[in-house]
Tab-separated table of C-alpha atoms in Angstrom:
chain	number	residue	atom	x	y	z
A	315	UNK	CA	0.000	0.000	0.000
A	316	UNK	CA	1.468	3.327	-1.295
A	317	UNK	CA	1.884	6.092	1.641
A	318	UNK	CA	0.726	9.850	0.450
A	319	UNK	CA	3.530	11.859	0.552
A	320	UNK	CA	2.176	15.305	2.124
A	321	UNK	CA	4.396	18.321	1.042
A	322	UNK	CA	4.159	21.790	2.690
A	323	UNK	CA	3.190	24.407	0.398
A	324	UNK	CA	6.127	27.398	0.929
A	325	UNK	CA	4.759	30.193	2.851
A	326	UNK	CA	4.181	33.514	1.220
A	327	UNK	CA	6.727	35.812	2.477
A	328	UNK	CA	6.027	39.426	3.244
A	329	UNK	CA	8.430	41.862	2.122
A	330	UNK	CA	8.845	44.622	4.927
A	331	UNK	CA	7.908	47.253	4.047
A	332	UNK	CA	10.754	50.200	2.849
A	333	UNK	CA	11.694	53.299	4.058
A	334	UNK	CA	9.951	55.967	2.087
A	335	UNK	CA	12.973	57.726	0.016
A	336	UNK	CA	12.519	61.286	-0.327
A	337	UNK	CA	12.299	62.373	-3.891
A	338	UNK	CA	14.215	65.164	-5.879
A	339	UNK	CA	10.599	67.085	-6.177
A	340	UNK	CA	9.726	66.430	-2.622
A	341	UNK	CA	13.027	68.581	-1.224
A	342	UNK	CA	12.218	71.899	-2.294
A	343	UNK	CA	9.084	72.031	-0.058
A	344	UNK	CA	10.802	70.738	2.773
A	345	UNK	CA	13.459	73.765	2.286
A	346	UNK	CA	10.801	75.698	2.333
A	347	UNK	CA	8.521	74.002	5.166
A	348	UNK	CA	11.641	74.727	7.582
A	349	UNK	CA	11.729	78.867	7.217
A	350	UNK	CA	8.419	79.129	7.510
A	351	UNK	CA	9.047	79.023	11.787
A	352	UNK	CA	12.169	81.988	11.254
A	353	UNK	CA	10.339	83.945	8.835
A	354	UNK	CA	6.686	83.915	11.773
A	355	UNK	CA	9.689	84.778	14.166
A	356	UNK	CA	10.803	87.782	12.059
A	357	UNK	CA	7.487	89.144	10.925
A	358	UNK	CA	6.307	88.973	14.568
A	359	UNK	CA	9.617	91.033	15.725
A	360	UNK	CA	8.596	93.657	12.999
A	361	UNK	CA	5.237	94.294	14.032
A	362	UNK	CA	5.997	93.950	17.811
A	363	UNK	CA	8.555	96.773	16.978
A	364	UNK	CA	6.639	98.758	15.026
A	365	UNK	CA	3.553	99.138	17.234
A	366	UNK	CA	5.722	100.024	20.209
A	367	UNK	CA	5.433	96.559	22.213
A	368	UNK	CA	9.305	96.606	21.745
A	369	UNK	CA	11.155	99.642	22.781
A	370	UNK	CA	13.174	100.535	19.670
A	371	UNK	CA	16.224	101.632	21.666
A	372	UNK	CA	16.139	98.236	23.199
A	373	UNK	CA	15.446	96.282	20.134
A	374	UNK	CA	15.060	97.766	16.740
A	375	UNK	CA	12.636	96.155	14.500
A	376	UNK	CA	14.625	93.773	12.035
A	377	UNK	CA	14.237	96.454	9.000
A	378	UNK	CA	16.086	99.005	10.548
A	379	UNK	CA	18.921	96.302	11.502
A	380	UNK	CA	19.257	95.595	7.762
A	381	UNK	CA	19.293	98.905	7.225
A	382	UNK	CA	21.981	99.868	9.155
A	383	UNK	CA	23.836	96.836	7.974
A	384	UNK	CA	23.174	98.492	4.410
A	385	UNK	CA	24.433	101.608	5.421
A	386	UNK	CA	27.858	100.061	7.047
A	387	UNK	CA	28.053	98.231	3.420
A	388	UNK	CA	27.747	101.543	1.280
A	389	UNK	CA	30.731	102.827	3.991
A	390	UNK	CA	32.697	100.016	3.334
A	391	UNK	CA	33.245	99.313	7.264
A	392	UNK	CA	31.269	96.211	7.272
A	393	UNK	CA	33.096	94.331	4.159
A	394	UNK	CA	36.496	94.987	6.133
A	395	UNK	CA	35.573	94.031	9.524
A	396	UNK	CA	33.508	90.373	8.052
A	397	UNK	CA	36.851	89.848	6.113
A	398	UNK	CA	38.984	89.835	9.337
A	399	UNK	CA	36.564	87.583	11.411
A	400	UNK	CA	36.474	85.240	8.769
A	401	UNK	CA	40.406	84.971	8.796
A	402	UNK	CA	40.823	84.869	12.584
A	403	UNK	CA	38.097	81.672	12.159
A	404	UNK	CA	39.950	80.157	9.405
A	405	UNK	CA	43.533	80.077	11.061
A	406	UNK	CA	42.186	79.227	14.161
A	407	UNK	CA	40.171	76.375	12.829
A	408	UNK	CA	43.220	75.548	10.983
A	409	UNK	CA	45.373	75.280	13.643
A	410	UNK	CA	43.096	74.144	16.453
A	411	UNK	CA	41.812	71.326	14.142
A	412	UNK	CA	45.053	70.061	12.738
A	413	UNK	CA	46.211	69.984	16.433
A	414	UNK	CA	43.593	67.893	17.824
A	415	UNK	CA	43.864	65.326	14.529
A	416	UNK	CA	46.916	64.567	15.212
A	417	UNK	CA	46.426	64.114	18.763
A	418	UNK	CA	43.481	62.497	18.656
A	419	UNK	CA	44.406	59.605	15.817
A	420	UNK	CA	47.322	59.332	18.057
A	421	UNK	CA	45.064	58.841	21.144
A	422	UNK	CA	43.097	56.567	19.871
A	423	UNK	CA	45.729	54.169	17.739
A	424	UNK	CA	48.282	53.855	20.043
A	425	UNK	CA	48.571	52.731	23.598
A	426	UNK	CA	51.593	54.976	24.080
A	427	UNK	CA	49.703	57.965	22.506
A	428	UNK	CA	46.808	57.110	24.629
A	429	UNK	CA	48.643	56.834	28.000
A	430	UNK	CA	50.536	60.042	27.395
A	431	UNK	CA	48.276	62.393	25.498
A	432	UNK	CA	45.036	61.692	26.724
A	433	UNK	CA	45.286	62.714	30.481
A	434	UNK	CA	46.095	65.758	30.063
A	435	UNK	CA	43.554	66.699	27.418
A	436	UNK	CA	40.840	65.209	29.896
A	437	UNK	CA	42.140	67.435	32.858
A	438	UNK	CA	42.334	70.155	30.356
A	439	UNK	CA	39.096	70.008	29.163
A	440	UNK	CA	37.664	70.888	32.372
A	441	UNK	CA	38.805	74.297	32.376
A	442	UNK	CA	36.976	76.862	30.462
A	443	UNK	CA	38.756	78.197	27.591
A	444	UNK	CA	37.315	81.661	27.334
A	445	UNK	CA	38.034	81.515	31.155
A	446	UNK	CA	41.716	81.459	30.239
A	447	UNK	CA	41.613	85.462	28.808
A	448	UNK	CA	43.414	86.973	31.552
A	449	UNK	CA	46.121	84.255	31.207
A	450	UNK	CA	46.430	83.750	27.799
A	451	UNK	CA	46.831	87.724	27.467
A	452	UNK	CA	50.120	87.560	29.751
A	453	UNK	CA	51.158	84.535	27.213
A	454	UNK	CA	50.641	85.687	23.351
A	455	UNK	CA	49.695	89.594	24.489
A	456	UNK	CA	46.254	91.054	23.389
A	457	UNK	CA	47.203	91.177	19.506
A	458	UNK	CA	45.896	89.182	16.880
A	459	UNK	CA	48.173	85.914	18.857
A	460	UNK	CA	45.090	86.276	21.481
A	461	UNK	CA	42.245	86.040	19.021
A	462	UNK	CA	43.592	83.317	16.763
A	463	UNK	CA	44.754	81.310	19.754
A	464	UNK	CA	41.000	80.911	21.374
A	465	UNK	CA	39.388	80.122	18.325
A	466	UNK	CA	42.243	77.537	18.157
A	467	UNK	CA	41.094	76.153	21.710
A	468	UNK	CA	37.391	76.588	20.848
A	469	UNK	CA	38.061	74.136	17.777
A	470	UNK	CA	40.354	71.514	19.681
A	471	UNK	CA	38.225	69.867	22.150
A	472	UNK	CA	35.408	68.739	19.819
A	473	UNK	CA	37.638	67.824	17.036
A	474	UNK	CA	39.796	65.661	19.084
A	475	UNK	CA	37.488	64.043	21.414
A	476	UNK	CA	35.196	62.968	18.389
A	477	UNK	CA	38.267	61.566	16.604
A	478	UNK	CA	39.585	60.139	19.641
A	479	UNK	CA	36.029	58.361	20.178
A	480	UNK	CA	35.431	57.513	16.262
A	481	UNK	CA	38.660	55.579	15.919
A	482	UNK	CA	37.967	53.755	19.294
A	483	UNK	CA	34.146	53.054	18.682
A	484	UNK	CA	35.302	50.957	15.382
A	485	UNK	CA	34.611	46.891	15.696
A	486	UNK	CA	37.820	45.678	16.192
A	487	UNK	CA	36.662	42.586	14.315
A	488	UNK	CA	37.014	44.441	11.363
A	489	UNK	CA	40.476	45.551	11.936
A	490	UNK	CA	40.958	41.998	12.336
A	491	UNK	CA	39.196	40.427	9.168
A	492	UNK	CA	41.492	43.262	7.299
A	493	UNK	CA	44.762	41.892	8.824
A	494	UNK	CA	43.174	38.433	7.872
A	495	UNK	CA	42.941	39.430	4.079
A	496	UNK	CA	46.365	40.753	4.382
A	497	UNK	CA	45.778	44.186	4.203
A	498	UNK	CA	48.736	46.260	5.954
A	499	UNK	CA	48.697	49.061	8.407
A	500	UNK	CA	48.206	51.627	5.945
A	501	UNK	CA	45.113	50.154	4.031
A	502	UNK	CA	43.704	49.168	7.336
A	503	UNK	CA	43.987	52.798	7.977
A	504	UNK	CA	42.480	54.231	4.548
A	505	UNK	CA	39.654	51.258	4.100
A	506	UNK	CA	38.846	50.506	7.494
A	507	UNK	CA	39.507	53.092	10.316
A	508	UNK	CA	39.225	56.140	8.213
A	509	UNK	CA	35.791	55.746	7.225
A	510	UNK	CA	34.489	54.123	10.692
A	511	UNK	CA	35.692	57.358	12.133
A	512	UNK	CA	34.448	59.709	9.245
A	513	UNK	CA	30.968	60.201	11.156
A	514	UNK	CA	32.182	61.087	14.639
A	515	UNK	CA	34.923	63.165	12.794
A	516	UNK	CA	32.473	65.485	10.905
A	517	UNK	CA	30.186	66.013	14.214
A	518	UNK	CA	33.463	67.012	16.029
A	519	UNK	CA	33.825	69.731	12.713
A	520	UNK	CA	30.334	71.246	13.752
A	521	UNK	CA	30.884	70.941	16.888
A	522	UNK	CA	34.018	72.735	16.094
A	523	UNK	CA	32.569	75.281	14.199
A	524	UNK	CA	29.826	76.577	16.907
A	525	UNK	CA	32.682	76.720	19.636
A	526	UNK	CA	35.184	79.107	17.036
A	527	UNK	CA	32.522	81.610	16.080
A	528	UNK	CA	31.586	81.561	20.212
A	529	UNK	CA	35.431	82.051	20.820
A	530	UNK	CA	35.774	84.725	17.945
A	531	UNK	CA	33.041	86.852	19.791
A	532	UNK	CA	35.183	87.075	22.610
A	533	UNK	CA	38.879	87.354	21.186
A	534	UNK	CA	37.511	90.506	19.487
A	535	UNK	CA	36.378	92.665	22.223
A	536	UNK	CA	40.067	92.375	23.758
A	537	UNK	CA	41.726	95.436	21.786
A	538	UNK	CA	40.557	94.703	18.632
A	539	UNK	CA	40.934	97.306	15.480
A	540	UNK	CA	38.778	95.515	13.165
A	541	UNK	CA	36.046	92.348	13.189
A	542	UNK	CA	32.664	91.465	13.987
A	543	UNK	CA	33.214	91.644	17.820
A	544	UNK	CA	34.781	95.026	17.411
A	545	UNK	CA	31.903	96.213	15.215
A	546	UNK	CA	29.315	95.822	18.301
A	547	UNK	CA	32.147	96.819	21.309
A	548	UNK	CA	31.824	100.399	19.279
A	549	UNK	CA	28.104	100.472	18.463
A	550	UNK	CA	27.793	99.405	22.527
A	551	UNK	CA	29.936	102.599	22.985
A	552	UNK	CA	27.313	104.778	21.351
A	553	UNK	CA	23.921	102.909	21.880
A	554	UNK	CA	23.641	101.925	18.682
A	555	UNK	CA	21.385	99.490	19.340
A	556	UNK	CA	20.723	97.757	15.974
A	557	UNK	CA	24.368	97.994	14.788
A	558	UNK	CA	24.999	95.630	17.869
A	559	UNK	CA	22.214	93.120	16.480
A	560	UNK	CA	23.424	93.475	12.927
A	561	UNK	CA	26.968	92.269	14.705
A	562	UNK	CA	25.098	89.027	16.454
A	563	UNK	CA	23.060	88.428	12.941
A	564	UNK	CA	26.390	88.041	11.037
A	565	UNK	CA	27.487	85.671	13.860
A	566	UNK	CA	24.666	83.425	13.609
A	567	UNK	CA	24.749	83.524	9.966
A	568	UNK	CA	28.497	82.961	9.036
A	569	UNK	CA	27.603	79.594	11.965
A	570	UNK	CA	24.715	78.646	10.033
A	571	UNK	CA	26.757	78.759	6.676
A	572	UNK	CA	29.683	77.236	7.691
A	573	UNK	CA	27.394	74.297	9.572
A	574	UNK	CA	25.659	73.949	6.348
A	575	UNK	CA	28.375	73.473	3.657
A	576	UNK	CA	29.900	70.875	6.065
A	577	UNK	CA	26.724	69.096	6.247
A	578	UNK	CA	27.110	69.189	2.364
A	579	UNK	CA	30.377	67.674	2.324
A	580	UNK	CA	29.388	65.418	4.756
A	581	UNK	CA	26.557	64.210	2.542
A	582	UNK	CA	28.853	63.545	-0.810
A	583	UNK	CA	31.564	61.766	1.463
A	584	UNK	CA	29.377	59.730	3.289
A	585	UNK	CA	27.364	58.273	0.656
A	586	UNK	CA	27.657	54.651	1.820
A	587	UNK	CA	25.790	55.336	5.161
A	588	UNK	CA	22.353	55.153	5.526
A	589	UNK	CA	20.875	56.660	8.795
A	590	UNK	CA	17.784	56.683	9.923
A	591	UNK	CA	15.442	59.133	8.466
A	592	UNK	CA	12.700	60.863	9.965
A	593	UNK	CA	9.172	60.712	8.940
C-alpha cells in the first residue's frame, strides 16, 4: 500500500515594508517648510517693533537692523571688519583642528599615545577656555596671537574628542578580518579606520565650528581694530542698538553657513551610510 507523501506548500513571504525615500521634487518644499518658523519669528519682531510693544532703543525692529547693515556696506566698514573675522576663524580652525587630529588619531591608535596624550587633554578640558583670557593675554599679548589662539582652543576639544572616540568606537573585528585578508597598516587605515571614524569626525567639525565663532566673539572685544566683535564693542559705545544686532546676525549667519556646507560635504563623502530618516 502506497503512503501519500504530504508536502508543505512554501509560505508567502512578506516583504517589509521600505523606508519611504525622499524624492528630488519632494526637497524643495521641505526647504521651504523649515523657514516658515524663522520667517513667523521675524514678521512677529517687525510688528511687535513697530507698534511700540518693543522699545526701539532696546530692540530695533529687524528692517532698521538691515538697514543699518546696508548703510555700514555703502561705507565700506562692514566688508572689512567680516573679512577679518572670517580669517581669525579660518587660522584658528586651521590650527586648532590640525592639532587635535593629530592628537586624537594618536590617542586613539596607540597605547603609548593614549597613556601620554590623553590625560592631560581630559584634565584640560575641564577648564573653560574663554576663562583662560586673563592668562592667555600675559602669554601671546592682546594682539591678533590672542584672538587666533581661542578660536584655536574653541576648535580643539570637539575635534579631538570625536576623533579620539570615532577611531575607538570601530569593531575591532574588522580591523581583524582586514589583517586576515592581508591588508597592511596603511590600508587598514584608509579602508577601514578612516571611514568608521568619518561620522564622529564630521560632528566634532560642527561641533568645532559653533565653539570658534563663540570664541571669535570674545577674542575681538580684547583690543581689537577691526572684526565682527569690534563692530558691536563700538556700536555698545554709542547705543547703537541695531548695529549691535546686525553684529550678532552676522554671527549666527556665518555659523549657520559654515554648519551647512559641512553638512554638504558630509553628505557627498558619506554616501555609503544610511541613517535613519525621519518621517
Amino acid at each position: 500500500m502506497s503512503r501519500a507523501v504530504l508536502v508543505e506548500a512554501p509560505r508567502p513571504t512578506i516583504a517589509a515594508p521600505a523606508a519611504a525615500e525622499e524624492t528630488p521634487a519632494q526637497r524643495p518644499s521641505r526647504r521651504w517648510r523649515r523657514a516658515v518658523s524663522p520667517v513667523v519669528l521675524v514678521v512677529a519682531w517687525e510688528a511687535a517693533a513697530r507698534t511700540g510693544l518693543l522699545p526701539a532703543e532696546k530692540l530695533p525692529a529687524p528692517a532698521d537692523v538691515v538697514a543699518a547693515g546696508w548703510r555700514l556696506t555703502q561705507e565700506g566698514t562692514l566688508g572689512v571688519h567680516l573679512a577679518d573675522s572670517v580669517t581669525r576663524a579660518a587660522i584658528g580652525m586651521l590650527i586648532g583642528g590640525a592639532l587635535a587630529l593629530a592628537l586624537g588619531a594618536a590617542a586613539g591608535l596607540l597605547r603609548l599615545g593614549d597613556d601620554l596624550v590623553d590625560p592631560p587633554v581630559q584634565m584640560a578640558r575641564m577648564l573653560p577656555h574663554l576663562g583662560l583670557v586673563p592668562l592667555l593675554i600675559i602669554w601671546v599679548g592682546i594682539g591678533e596671537e590672542l584672538k587666533i589662539t581661542l578660536v584655536a582652543l574653541g576648535a580643539f576639544f570637539p575635534i579631538y574628542f570625536n576623533t579620539y572616540a570615532g577611531i575607538r568606537d570601530i569593531d575591532e573585528r574588522l580591523v581583524e578580518a582586514a589583517r586576515t585578508c592581508g591588508l597592511g597598516a596603511a590600508a587598514r587605515l584608509r579602508h577601514v579606520i578612516l571611514p568608521g571614524a568619518l561620522p564622529s569626525l564630521f560632528l566634532g567639525l560642527r561641533l568645532a565650528i559653533g565653539a570658534a565663532w563663540l570664541s571669535l566673539v570674545v577674542g575681538e572685544q580684547v583690543n581689537a581694530q577691526t572684526g565682527i566683535g569690534f563692530l558691536m564693542m563700538e556700536a555698545r559705545d554709542f547705543s547703537q542698538t541695531d548695529v549691535v544686532l546686525l553684529g550678532l546676525l552676522i554671527y549666527a549667519l556665518l555659523g549657520l553657513a559654515s554648519d551647512l556646507g559641512l553638512r554638504i560635504v558630509e553628505r557627498r563623502v558619506l554616501t555609503w551610510r544610511r541613517g535613519l530618516r525621519a518621517t
